[in-house]
Structures are given as structure tokens and as C-alpha cells.
PDB file of C-alpha atoms in Angstrom:
ATOM      1  CA  MET A  22     -57.308 -89.795-234.114  1.00  0.00           C
ATOM      2  CA  SER A  23     -56.707 -87.004-235.518  1.00  0.00           C
ATOM      3  CA  THR A  24     -54.627 -84.243-234.795  1.00  0.00           C
ATOM      4  CA  GLN A  25     -56.188 -81.699-233.744  1.00  0.00           C
ATOM      5  CA  ILE A  26     -55.498 -80.101-230.133  1.00  0.00           C
ATOM      6  CA  ASP A  27     -58.828 -79.497-228.414  1.00  0.00           C
ATOM      7  CA  ASP A  28     -57.268 -79.547-225.068  1.00  0.00           C
ATOM      8  CA  PRO A  29     -56.785 -76.093-224.098  1.00  0.00           C
ATOM      9  CA  ALA A  30     -53.447 -76.301-221.715  1.00  0.00           C
ATOM     10  CA  VAL A  31     -52.143 -79.398-223.942  1.00  0.00           C
ATOM     11  CA  ALA A  32     -52.605 -77.466-227.081  1.00  0.00           C
ATOM     12  CA  ALA A  33     -50.378 -74.421-225.054  1.00  0.00           C
ATOM     13  CA  PHE A  34     -47.668 -76.646-223.638  1.00  0.00           C
ATOM     14  CA  ILE A  35     -47.161 -77.210-227.451  1.00  0.00           C
ATOM     15  CA  ASN A  36     -47.295 -74.241-228.859  1.00  0.00           C
ATOM     16  CA  ALA A  37     -44.729 -72.937-226.450  1.00  0.00           C
ATOM     17  CA  VAL A  38     -42.352 -75.926-226.788  1.00  0.00           C
ATOM     18  CA  ASN A  39     -42.618 -74.971-230.818  1.00  0.00           C
ATOM     19  CA  SER A  40     -42.150 -71.246-230.718  1.00  0.00           C
ATOM     20  CA  GLY A  41     -39.173 -72.048-227.965  1.00  0.00           C
ATOM     21  CA  ASP A  42     -41.479 -70.327-225.979  1.00  0.00           C
ATOM     22  CA  ARG A  43     -39.556 -70.893-222.783  1.00  0.00           C
ATOM     23  CA  ASP A  44     -42.725 -68.363-220.241  1.00  0.00           C
ATOM     24  CA  ALA A  45     -45.219 -69.296-221.801  1.00  0.00           C
ATOM     25  CA  PHE A  46     -44.024 -73.604-221.119  1.00  0.00           C
ATOM     26  CA  PHE A  47     -43.926 -72.843-218.333  1.00  0.00           C
ATOM     27  CA  ALA A  48     -47.663 -70.463-217.651  1.00  0.00           C
ATOM     28  CA  ALA A  49     -48.808 -74.314-218.846  1.00  0.00           C
ATOM     29  CA  LEU A  50     -47.155 -76.072-216.494  1.00  0.00           C
ATOM     30  CA  THR A  51     -48.842 -75.349-212.100  1.00  0.00           C
ATOM     31  CA  PRO A  52     -46.207 -74.881-210.395  1.00  0.00           C
ATOM     32  CA  ASP A  53     -46.296 -78.345-208.562  1.00  0.00           C
ATOM     33  CA  ALA A  54     -45.601 -80.485-212.528  1.00  0.00           C
ATOM     34  CA  THR A  55     -43.259 -83.231-213.283  1.00  0.00           C
ATOM     35  CA  MET A  56     -42.542 -85.821-215.988  1.00  0.00           C
ATOM     36  CA  SER A  57     -41.214 -88.799-217.632  1.00  0.00           C
ATOM     37  CA  ASP A  58     -38.939 -89.517-220.350  1.00  0.00           C
ATOM     38  CA  ASP A  59     -39.142 -93.398-221.830  1.00  0.00           C
ATOM     39  CA  GLY A  60     -40.748 -94.608-218.276  1.00  0.00           C
ATOM     40  CA  SER A  61     -37.901 -92.891-215.721  1.00  0.00           C
ATOM     41  CA  GLU A  62     -38.668 -89.862-213.817  1.00  0.00           C
ATOM     42  CA  ARG A  63     -36.790 -86.474-214.403  1.00  0.00           C
ATOM     43  CA  ASP A  64     -35.916 -83.711-213.339  1.00  0.00           C
ATOM     44  CA  LEU A  65     -38.075 -80.716-215.071  1.00  0.00           C
ATOM     45  CA  VAL A  66     -36.713 -77.981-215.700  1.00  0.00           C
ATOM     46  CA  ALA A  67     -33.192 -79.785-216.514  1.00  0.00           C
ATOM     47  CA  TRP A  68     -35.369 -81.709-218.953  1.00  0.00           C
ATOM     48  CA  VAL A  69     -36.990 -79.241-220.551  1.00  0.00           C
ATOM     49  CA  ASP A  70     -33.917 -77.131-220.215  1.00  0.00           C
ATOM     50  CA  LYS A  71     -31.568 -79.606-222.265  1.00  0.00           C
ATOM     51  CA  GLU A  72     -34.369 -81.770-224.852  1.00  0.00           C
ATOM     52  CA  ILE A  73     -36.526 -78.719-226.140  1.00  0.00           C
ATOM     53  CA  PHE A  74     -35.164 -75.066-225.460  1.00  0.00           C
ATOM     54  CA  THR A  75     -31.457 -75.660-225.744  1.00  0.00           C
ATOM     55  CA  ALA A  76     -31.797 -78.135-228.630  1.00  0.00           C
ATOM     56  CA  ASN A  77     -34.271 -75.862-230.503  1.00  0.00           C
ATOM     57  CA  GLY A  78     -36.825 -78.971-229.694  1.00  0.00           C
ATOM     58  CA  ARG A  79     -39.970 -78.714-232.242  1.00  0.00           C
ATOM     59  CA  LEU A  80     -43.316 -81.422-231.850  1.00  0.00           C
ATOM     60  CA  ASP A  81     -44.842 -82.164-235.415  1.00  0.00           C
ATOM     61  CA  VAL A  82     -48.724 -84.431-234.007  1.00  0.00           C
ATOM     62  CA  ASP A  83     -49.416 -87.114-235.907  1.00  0.00           C
ATOM     63  CA  SER A  84     -52.235 -87.893-234.583  1.00  0.00           C
ATOM     64  CA  VAL A  85     -54.376 -86.925-231.275  1.00  0.00           C
ATOM     65  CA  SER A  86     -56.563 -89.049-229.117  1.00  0.00           C
ATOM     66  CA  SER A  87     -60.367 -88.635-228.645  1.00  0.00           C
ATOM     67  CA  ASP A  88     -59.729 -86.977-225.376  1.00  0.00           C
ATOM     68  CA  GLY A  89     -57.034 -84.842-226.740  1.00  0.00           C
ATOM     69  CA  ARG A  90     -54.661 -85.768-223.700  1.00  0.00           C
ATOM     70  CA  SER A  91     -52.367 -88.199-225.584  1.00  0.00           C
ATOM     71  CA  LEU A  92     -50.615 -87.584-229.098  1.00  0.00           C
ATOM     72  CA  THR A  93     -47.856 -89.280-231.214  1.00  0.00           C
ATOM     73  CA  ALA A  94     -45.776 -86.780-232.864  1.00  0.00           C
ATOM     74  CA  THR A  95     -42.240 -86.436-234.193  1.00  0.00           C
ATOM     75  CA  TYR A  96     -39.951 -85.117-232.241  1.00  0.00           C
ATOM     76  CA  THR A  97     -37.062 -83.058-233.760  1.00  0.00           C
ATOM     77  CA  ASN A  98     -34.113 -81.375-231.765  1.00  0.00           C
ATOM     78  CA  ALA A  99     -30.712 -80.282-232.328  1.00  0.00           C
ATOM     79  CA  THR A 100     -29.706 -83.084-229.706  1.00  0.00           C
ATOM     80  CA  TRP A 101     -30.795 -86.098-231.385  1.00  0.00           C
ATOM     81  CA  GLY A 102     -32.252 -85.207-234.826  1.00  0.00           C
ATOM     82  CA  SER A 103     -36.208 -86.480-235.463  1.00  0.00           C
ATOM     83  CA  MET A 104     -37.931 -89.688-233.558  1.00  0.00           C
ATOM     84  CA  ARG A 105     -41.406 -90.859-233.721  1.00  0.00           C
ATOM     85  CA  THR A 106     -42.369 -90.223-229.878  1.00  0.00           C
ATOM     86  CA  SER A 107     -45.557 -90.421-227.687  1.00  0.00           C
ATOM     87  CA  TRP A 108     -47.152 -88.185-225.253  1.00  0.00           C
ATOM     88  CA  THR A 109     -49.918 -88.171-222.552  1.00  0.00           C
ATOM     89  CA  PHE A 110     -50.895 -85.214-220.541  1.00  0.00           C
ATOM     90  CA  HIS A 111     -52.139 -85.009-217.555  1.00  0.00           C
ATOM     91  CA  VAL A 112     -53.939 -81.653-216.322  1.00  0.00           C
ATOM     92  CA  SER A 113     -55.376 -79.894-213.576  1.00  0.00           C
ATOM     93  CA  ASP A 114     -57.434 -76.345-213.403  1.00  0.00           C
ATOM     94  CA  GLY A 115     -56.945 -75.772-216.755  1.00  0.00           C
ATOM     95  CA  LYS A 116     -52.737 -76.802-216.512  1.00  0.00           C
ATOM     96  CA  VAL A 117     -50.486 -79.669-217.482  1.00  0.00           C
ATOM     97  CA  SER A 118     -49.713 -81.534-214.309  1.00  0.00           C
ATOM     98  CA  ARG A 119     -47.328 -83.508-215.762  1.00  0.00           C
ATOM     99  CA  PHE A 120     -46.437 -85.611-218.978  1.00  0.00           C
ATOM    100  CA  GLU A 121     -44.893 -88.544-219.955  1.00  0.00           C
ATOM    101  CA  THR A 122     -42.908 -88.421-223.009  1.00  0.00           C
ATOM    102  CA  GLY A 123     -40.891 -91.590-224.558  1.00  0.00           C
ATOM    103  CA  GLN A 124     -39.956 -93.294-227.673  1.00  0.00           C
ATOM    104  CA  ALA A 125     -43.574 -94.788-229.721  1.00  0.00           C
TER     105      ALA A 125
END
């Protein structure tokens, strides 16, 4: 595994998180995107606002799968501090249609 993000949709997602750009984040998603956190379905808008955008979330990628759609990262935000996390992305028509995250 490497740390190179080759999937453009996943790269756009990560760049939006790390720049704190909410508009770019939602532009990287399909309109009907869904997500889960630690195996539980979450309200995407409420979760990203709480866990990413109001808490200064940041993803530091540690490793990426060969297909570019699964990764491990150190996720840091003002609420929880830093933790090792796993992320899996489903992409449709060049945008993230679903992501699943949780502690690694």
C-alpha cells in the first residue's frame, strides 16, 4: 500500500476535508450520498458538520489500497483529538456515493 490517492473522487473528498471547504466537500459527493461511522448509519450532513467542519477535522493518510478506495489515516479533530481510522469509499459517476469510516 502507498499513500498516493489515485482516485480523483477520493482525492477531492480528502482535499475538501483538509482545507475545511464544506462546499467542495459536498461537490465531491453524489446528491444521494450516504455514510456510516463505526458500522452505524449516520445522517451525513449532521455528521460532517459536527465531526469535520465545526471541529476542524483533518485526514493524514497513512496507507491506500491498490484500487484507491480504501485507506487508513490518522483523523484529528478538536472534539476527539487524533485516532487511527479506516475509510472505504464507493464512487459513482466520478463522485463519492458512500463512505464508511471507523476506528482502525
